[in-house]
Short mmCIF file of C-alpha atoms and ligand atoms in Angstrom, two decimals:
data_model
loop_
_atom_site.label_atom_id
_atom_site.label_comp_id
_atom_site.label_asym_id
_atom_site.label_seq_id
_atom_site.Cartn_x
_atom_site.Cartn_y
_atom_site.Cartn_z
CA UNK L 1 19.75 -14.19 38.76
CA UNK L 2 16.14 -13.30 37.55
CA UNK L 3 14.86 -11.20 34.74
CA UNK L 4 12.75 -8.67 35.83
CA UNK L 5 10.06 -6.55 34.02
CA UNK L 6 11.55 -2.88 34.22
CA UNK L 7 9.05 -1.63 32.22
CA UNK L 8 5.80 -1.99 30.16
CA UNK L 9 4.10 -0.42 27.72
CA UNK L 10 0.70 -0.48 25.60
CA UNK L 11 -1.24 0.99 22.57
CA UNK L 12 -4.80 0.21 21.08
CA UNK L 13 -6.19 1.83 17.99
CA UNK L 14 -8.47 4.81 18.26
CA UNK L 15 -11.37 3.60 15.81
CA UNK L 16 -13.61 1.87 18.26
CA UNK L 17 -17.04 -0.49 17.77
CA UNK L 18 -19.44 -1.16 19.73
CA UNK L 19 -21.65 -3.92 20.08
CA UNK L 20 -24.53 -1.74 19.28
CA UNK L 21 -22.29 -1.05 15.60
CA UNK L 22 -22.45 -4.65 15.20
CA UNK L 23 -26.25 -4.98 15.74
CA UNK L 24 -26.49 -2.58 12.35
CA UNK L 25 -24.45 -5.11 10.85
CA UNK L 26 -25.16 -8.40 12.15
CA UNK L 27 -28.03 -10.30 13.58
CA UNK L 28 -26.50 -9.78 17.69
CA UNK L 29 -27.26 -8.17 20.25
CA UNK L 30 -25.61 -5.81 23.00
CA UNK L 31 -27.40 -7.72 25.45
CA UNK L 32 -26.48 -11.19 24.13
CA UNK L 33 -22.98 -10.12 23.67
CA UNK L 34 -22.30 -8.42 26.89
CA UNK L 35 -23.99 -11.31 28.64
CA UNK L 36 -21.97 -14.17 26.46
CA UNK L 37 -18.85 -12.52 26.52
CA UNK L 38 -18.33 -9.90 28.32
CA UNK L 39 -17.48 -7.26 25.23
CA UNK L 40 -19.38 -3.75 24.89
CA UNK L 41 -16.59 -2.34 22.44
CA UNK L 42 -13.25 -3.47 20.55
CA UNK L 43 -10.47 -1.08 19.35
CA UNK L 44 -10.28 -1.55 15.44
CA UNK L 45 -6.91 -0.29 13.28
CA UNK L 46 -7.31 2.03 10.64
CA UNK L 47 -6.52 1.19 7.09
CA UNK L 48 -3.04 1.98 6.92
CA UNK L 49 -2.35 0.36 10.40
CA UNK L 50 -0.36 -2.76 10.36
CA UNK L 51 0.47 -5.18 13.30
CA UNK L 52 4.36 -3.28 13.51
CA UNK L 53 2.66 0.10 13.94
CA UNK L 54 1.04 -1.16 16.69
CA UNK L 55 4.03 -3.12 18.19
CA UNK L 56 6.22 -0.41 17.48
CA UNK L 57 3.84 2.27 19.84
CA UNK L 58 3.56 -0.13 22.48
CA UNK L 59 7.37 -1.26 22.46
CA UNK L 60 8.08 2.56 22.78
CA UNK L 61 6.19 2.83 25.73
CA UNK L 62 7.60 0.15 27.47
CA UNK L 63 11.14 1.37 26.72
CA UNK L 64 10.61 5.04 27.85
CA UNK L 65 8.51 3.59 31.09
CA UNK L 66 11.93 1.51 31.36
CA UNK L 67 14.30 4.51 30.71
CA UNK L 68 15.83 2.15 28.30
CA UNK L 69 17.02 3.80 25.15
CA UNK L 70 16.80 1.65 21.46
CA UNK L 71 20.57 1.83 21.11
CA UNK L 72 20.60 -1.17 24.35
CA UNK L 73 18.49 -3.18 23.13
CA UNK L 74 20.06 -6.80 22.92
CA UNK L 75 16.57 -8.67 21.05
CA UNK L 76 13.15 -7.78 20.10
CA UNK L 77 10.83 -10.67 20.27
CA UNK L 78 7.14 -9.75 18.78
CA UNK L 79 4.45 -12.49 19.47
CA UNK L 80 1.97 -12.05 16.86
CA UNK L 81 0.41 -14.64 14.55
CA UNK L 82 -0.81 -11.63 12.29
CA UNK L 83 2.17 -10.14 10.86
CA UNK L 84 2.50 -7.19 8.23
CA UNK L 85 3.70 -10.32 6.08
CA UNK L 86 5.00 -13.63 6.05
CA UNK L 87 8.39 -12.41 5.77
CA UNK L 88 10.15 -10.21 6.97
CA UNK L 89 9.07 -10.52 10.86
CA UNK L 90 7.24 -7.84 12.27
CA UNK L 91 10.10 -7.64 14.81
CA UNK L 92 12.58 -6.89 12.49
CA UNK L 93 10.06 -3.93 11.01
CA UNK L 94 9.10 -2.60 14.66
CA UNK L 95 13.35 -2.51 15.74
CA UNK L 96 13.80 -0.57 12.41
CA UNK L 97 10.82 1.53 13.25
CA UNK L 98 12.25 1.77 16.88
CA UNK L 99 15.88 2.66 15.65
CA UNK L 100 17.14 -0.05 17.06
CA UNK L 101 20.44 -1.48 15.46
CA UNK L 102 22.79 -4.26 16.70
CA UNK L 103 20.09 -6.54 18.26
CA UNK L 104 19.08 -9.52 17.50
CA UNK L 105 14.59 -9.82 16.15
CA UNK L 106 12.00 -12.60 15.50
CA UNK L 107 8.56 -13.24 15.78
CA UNK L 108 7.11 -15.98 18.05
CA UNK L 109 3.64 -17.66 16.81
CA UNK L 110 1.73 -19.14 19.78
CA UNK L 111 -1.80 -17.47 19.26
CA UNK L 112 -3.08 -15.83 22.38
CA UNK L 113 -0.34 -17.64 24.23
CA UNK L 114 2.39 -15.51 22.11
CA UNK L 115 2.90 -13.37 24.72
CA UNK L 116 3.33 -15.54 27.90
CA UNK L 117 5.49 -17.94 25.08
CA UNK L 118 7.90 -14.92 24.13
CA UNK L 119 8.57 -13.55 28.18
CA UNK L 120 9.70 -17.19 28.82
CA UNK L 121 11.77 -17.10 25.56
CA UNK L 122 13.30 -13.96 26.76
CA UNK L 123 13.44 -14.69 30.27
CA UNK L 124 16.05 -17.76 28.79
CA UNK L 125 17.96 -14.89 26.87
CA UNK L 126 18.65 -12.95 30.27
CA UNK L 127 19.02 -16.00 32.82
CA UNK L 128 21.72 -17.30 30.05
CA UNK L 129 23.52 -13.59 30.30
CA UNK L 130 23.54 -13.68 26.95
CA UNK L 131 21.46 -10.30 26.28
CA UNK L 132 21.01 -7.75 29.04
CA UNK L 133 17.69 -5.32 27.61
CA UNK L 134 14.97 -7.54 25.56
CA UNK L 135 11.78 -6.03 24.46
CA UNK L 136 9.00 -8.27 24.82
CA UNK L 137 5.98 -7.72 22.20
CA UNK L 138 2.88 -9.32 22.12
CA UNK L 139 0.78 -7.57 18.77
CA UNK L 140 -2.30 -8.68 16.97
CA UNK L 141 -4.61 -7.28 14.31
CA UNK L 142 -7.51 -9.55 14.31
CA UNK L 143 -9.49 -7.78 12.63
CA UNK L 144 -8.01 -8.00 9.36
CA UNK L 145 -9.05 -12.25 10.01
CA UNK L 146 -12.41 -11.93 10.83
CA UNK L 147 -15.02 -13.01 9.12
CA UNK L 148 -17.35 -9.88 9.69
CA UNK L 149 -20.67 -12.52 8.78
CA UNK L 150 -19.66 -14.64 11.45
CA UNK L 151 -21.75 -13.55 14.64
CA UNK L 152 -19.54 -16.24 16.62
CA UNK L 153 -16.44 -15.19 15.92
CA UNK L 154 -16.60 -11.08 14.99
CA UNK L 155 -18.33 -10.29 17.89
CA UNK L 156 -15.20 -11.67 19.98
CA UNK L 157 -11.86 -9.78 18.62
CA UNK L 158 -10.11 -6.74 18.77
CA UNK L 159 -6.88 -5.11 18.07
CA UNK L 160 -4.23 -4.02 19.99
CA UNK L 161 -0.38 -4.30 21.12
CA UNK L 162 1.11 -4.68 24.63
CA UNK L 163 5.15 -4.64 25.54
CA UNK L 164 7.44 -5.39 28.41
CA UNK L 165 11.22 -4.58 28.85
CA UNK L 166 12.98 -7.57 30.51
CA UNK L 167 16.55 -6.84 32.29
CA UNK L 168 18.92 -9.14 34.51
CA UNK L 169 18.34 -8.50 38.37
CA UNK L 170 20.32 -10.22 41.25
CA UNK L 171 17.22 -9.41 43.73
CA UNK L 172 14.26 -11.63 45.05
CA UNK L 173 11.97 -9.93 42.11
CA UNK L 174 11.38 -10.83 38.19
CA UNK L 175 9.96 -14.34 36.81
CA UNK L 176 9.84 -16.63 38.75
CA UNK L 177 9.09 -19.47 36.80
CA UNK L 178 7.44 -19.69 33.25
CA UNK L 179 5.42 -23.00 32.48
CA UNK L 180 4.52 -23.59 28.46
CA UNK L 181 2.59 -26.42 27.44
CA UNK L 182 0.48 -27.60 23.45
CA UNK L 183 -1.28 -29.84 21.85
CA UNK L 184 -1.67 -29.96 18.12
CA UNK L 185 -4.01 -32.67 18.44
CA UNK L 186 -6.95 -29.67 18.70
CA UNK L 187 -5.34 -27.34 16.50
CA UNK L 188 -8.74 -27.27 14.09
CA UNK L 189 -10.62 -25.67 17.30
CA UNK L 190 -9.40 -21.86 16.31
CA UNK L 191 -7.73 -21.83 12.81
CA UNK L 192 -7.54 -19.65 10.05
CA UNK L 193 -7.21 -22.60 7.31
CA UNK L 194 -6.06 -20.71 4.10
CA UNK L 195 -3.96 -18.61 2.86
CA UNK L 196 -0.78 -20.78 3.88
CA UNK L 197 1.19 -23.35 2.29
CA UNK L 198 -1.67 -26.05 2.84
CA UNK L 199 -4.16 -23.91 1.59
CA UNK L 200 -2.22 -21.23 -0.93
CA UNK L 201 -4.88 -18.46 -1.72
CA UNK L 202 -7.19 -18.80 -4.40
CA UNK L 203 -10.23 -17.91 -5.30
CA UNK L 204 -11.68 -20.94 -3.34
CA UNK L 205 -10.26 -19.94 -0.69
CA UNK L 206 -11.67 -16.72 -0.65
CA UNK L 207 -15.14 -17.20 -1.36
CA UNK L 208 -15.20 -19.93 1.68
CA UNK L 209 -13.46 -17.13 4.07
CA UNK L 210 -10.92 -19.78 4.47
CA UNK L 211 -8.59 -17.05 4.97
CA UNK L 212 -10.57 -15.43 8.22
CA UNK L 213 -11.12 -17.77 12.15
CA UNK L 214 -12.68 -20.55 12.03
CA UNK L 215 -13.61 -21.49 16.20
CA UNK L 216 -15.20 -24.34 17.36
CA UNK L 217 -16.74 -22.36 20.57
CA UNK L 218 -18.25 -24.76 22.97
CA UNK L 219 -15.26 -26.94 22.86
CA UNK L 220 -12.68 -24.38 22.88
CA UNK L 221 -14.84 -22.39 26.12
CA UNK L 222 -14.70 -26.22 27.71
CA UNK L 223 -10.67 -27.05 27.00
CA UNK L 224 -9.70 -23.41 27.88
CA UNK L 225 -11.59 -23.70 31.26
CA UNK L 226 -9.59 -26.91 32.25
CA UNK L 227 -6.50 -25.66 30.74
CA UNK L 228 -6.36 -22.43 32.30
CA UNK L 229 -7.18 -23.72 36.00
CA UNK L 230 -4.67 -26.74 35.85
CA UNK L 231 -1.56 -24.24 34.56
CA UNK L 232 -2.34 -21.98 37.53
CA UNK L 233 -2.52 -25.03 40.24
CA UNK L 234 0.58 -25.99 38.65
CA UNK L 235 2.45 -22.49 38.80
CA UNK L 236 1.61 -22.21 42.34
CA UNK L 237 2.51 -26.10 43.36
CA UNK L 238 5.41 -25.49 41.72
CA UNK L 239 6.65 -22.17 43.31
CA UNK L 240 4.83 -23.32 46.67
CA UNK L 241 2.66 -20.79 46.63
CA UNK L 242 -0.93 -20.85 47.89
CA UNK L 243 -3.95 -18.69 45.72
CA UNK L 244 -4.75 -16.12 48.91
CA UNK L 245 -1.05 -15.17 48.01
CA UNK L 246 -1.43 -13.36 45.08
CA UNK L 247 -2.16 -9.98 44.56
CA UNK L 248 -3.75 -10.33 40.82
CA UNK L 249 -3.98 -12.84 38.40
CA UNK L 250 -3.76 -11.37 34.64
CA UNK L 251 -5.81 -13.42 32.56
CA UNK L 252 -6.07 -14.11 28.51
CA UNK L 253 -9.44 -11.65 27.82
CA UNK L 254 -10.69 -14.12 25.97
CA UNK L 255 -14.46 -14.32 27.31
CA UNK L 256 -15.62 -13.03 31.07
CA UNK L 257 -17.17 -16.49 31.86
CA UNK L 258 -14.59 -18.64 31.14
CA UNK L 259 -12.16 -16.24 33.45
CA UNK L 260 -15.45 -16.61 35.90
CA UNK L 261 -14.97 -19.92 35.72
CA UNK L 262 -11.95 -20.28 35.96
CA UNK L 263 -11.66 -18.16 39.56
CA UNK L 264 -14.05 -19.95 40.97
CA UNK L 265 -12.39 -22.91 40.65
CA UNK L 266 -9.29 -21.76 41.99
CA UNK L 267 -11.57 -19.81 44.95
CA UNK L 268 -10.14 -16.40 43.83
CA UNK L 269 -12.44 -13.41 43.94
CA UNK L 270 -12.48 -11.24 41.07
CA UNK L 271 -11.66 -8.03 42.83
CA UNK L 272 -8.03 -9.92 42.27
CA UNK L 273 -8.65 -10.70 38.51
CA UNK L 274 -7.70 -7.92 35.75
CA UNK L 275 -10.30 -7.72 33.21
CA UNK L 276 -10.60 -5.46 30.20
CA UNK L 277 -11.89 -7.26 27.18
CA UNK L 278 -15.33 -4.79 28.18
CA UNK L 279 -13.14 -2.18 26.29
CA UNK L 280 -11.08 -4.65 23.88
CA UNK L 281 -12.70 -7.79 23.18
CA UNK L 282 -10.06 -10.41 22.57
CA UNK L 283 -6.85 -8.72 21.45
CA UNK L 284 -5.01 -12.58 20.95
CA UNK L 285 -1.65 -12.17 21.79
CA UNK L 286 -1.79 -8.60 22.90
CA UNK L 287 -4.83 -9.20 25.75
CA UNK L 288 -2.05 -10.30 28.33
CA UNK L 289 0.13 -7.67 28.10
CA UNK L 290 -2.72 -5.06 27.60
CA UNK L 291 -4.04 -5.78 31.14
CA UNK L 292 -1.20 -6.46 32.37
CA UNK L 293 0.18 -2.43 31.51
CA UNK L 294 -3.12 -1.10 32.75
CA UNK L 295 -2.71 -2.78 35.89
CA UNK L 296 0.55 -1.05 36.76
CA UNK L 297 -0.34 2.35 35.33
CA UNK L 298 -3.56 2.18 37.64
CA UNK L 299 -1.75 0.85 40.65
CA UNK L 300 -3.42 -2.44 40.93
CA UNK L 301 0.41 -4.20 40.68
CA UNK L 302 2.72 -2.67 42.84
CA UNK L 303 6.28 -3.31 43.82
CA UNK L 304 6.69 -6.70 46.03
CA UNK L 305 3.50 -8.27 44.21
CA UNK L 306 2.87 -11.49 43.00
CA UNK L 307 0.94 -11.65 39.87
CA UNK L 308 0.05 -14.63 37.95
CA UNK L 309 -0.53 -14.75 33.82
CA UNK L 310 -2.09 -17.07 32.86
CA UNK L 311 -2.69 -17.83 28.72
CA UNK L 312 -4.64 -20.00 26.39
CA UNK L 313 -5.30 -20.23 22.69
CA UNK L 314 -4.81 -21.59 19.21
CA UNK L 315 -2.56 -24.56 18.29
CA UNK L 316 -3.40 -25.14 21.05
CA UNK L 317 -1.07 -23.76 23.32
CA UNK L 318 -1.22 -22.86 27.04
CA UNK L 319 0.96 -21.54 29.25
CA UNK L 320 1.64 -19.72 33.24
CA UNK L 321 4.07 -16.97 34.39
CA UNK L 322 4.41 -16.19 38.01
CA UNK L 323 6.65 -13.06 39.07
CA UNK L 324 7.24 -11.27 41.71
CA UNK L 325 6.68 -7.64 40.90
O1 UT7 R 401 -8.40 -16.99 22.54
C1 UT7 R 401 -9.30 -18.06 22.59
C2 UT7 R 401 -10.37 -17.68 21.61
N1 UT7 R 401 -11.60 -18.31 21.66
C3 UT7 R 401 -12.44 -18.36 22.71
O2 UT7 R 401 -12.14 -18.03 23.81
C4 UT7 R 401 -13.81 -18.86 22.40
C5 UT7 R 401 -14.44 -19.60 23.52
N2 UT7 R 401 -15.86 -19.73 23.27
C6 UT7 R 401 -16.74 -18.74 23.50
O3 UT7 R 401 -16.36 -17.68 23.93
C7 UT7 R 401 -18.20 -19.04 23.29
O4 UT7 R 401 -18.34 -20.38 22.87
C8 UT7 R 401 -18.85 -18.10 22.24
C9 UT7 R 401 -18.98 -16.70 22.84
C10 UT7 R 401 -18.08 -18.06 20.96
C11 UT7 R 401 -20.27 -18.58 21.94
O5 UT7 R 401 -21.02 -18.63 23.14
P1 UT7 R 401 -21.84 -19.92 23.51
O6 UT7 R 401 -22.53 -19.65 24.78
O7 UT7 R 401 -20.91 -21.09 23.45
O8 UT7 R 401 -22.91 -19.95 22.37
P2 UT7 R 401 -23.24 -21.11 21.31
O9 UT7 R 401 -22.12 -21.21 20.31
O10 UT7 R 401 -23.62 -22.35 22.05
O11 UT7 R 401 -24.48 -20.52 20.61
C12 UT7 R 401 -25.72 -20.31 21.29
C13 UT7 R 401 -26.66 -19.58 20.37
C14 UT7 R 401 -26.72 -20.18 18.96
O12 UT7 R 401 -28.06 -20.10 18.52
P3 UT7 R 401 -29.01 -21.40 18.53
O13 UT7 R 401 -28.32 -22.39 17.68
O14 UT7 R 401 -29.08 -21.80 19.98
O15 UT7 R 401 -30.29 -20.87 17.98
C15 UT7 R 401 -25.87 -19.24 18.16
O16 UT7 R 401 -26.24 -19.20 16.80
O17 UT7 R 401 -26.23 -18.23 20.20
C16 UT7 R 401 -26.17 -17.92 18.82
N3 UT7 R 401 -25.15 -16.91 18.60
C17 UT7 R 401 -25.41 -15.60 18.66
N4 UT7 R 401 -26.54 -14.91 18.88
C18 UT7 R 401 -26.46 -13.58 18.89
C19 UT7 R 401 -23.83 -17.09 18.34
N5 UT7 R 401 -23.24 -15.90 18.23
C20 UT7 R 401 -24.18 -14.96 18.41
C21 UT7 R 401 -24.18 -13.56 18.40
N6 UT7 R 401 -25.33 -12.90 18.65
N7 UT7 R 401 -23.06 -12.84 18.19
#
């Protein structure tokens, strides 16, 4: 038995800003931006958008691309590590705003590796026949954490939400193995400090935007890069696969030269790498599935495919997921 995506599912917010917004705000550039990153624009939530608004829109998508309806859904799993609040999960506040009763909800904090994190979680959940319909979430409203003086980091992030419906299959397609891997020993490379038990909030905490990223660049561009191409040598060892046998590898949109650098160490062109953080900037744990959606709704994965995620981020955590589409 596999569990097989059945259906996916994505939403961003409508207010939108561009690089050029930022130079009236900032001392950037569109040119350094573009050229550093990779980002011309990033979808921003409105005021009275929260993380489950988004997560809820994107989990209905999935389920209706699915034909799924709320009342079979076994467990909603939302990878976000910016929730509405610390408690209750956004999962239990995107299944009420889904009508979804009798199923089982929790969040899943791995950064921008949430999402690749919570398929595997769910993939365990179907493999174990224990649940038969679980909606996947990866969510993330980065904006609200951004330090909007910070040219390094505000530049980077965006908002958005990205879902997947995972159901048992007896056939050759589905997951085909999930690979998860951390190390807390760099978790000070992206952080947001405060506002947490260590650091409760106060007003020292606010005036040293404790509360907002804090990224060590350089080193995190350097780890990710090593990372990212040793968890997709691995996947394809492991599933004795060769690179000229994918169809698409779906990337963390994290910055276009590290997934440059990336492909050309595994000697993949990147007509076969998805790529959107042009439109979103770095969406954390939403990114993956984000692509991933667009990617089936323009045709680019198609039945009998093998596509590749591959994720990196905070903690830090990294992590592969190979299926066969
Ligand atoms: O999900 C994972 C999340 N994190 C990441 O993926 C981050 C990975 N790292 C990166 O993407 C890159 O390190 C950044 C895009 C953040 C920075 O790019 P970089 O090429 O590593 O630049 P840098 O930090 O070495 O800075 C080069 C220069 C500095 O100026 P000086 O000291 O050389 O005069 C910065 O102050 O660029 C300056 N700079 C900027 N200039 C214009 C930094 N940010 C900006 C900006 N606009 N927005």
């Amino acid at each position: 038995m596999k569990a097989k995506i059945i259906g996916t599912g994505s939403y961003a917010p409508e207010g939108i800003l561009t690089n050029h917004d930022l130079e009236q705000r900032i001392e950037t550039s569109d040119k350094w931006i573009v050229e550093r990153t990779g980002v011309r624009q990033r979808h921003i939530a409105a005021k009275d958008e929260a993380t489950s608004d988004m997560a809820a829109k994107a989990g209905a998508r999935a389920l209706a691309a699915a034909g799924v309806l709320a009342s079979e859904v076994d467990l909603v799993i939302v990878a976000t590590t910016t929730p509405d609040m610390f408690f209750p999960s956004t999962a239990c506040l995107v299944l009420h705003r889904l009508g979804i009763s009798n199923a089982a909800a929790f969040d899943l904090s791995a950064a921008c590796s949430g999402f690749v994190y919570a398929l595997s979680v769910g993939e365990q959940y179907i493999l174990s026949g224990k649940y038969k319909k679980v909606l996947v979430i990866g969510a993330d409203l980065m904006s609200r954490f951004v330090n909007w003086d910070d040219r390094s980091t505000c530049v980077l992030f965006g908002d958005g939400a990205g879902a997947v419906v995972l159901a048992p299959t007896s056939g050759k397609h589905g997951v085909l193995s999930s690979r998860l891997h951390s190390d807390g020993a760099f978790w000070d490379l992206i952080a947001v400090p405060g506002g947490g038990t260590a650091n409760p909030p106060s007003e020292q905490v606010l005036a040293e935007k404790l509360n907002t990223i804090k990224m060590k660049g350089n080193e995190t561009f350097k780890v990710a890069v090593r990372r990212l191409e040793e968890v997709a040598r691995e996947a394809l060892a492991e599933n004795n696969v060769s690179i000229s046998d994918l169809s698409v590898i779906v990337p963390h949109q994290a910055n276009i030269r590290i997934i440059k650098a990336v492909a050309e160490r595994l000697e993949i062109g990147l007509d076969k790498v998805v790529m959107n953080m042009d439109q979103y900037g770095n969406t954390s744990a939403a990114s993956i599935p984000l692509a991933l959606d667009q990617a089936v709704v323009d045709g680019r994965i198609k039945e009998g495919g093998l596509i590749l995620l591959l994720a990196f981020g905070s903690g830090l955590t990294w992590g592969s997921s190979l299926i066969r589409w």
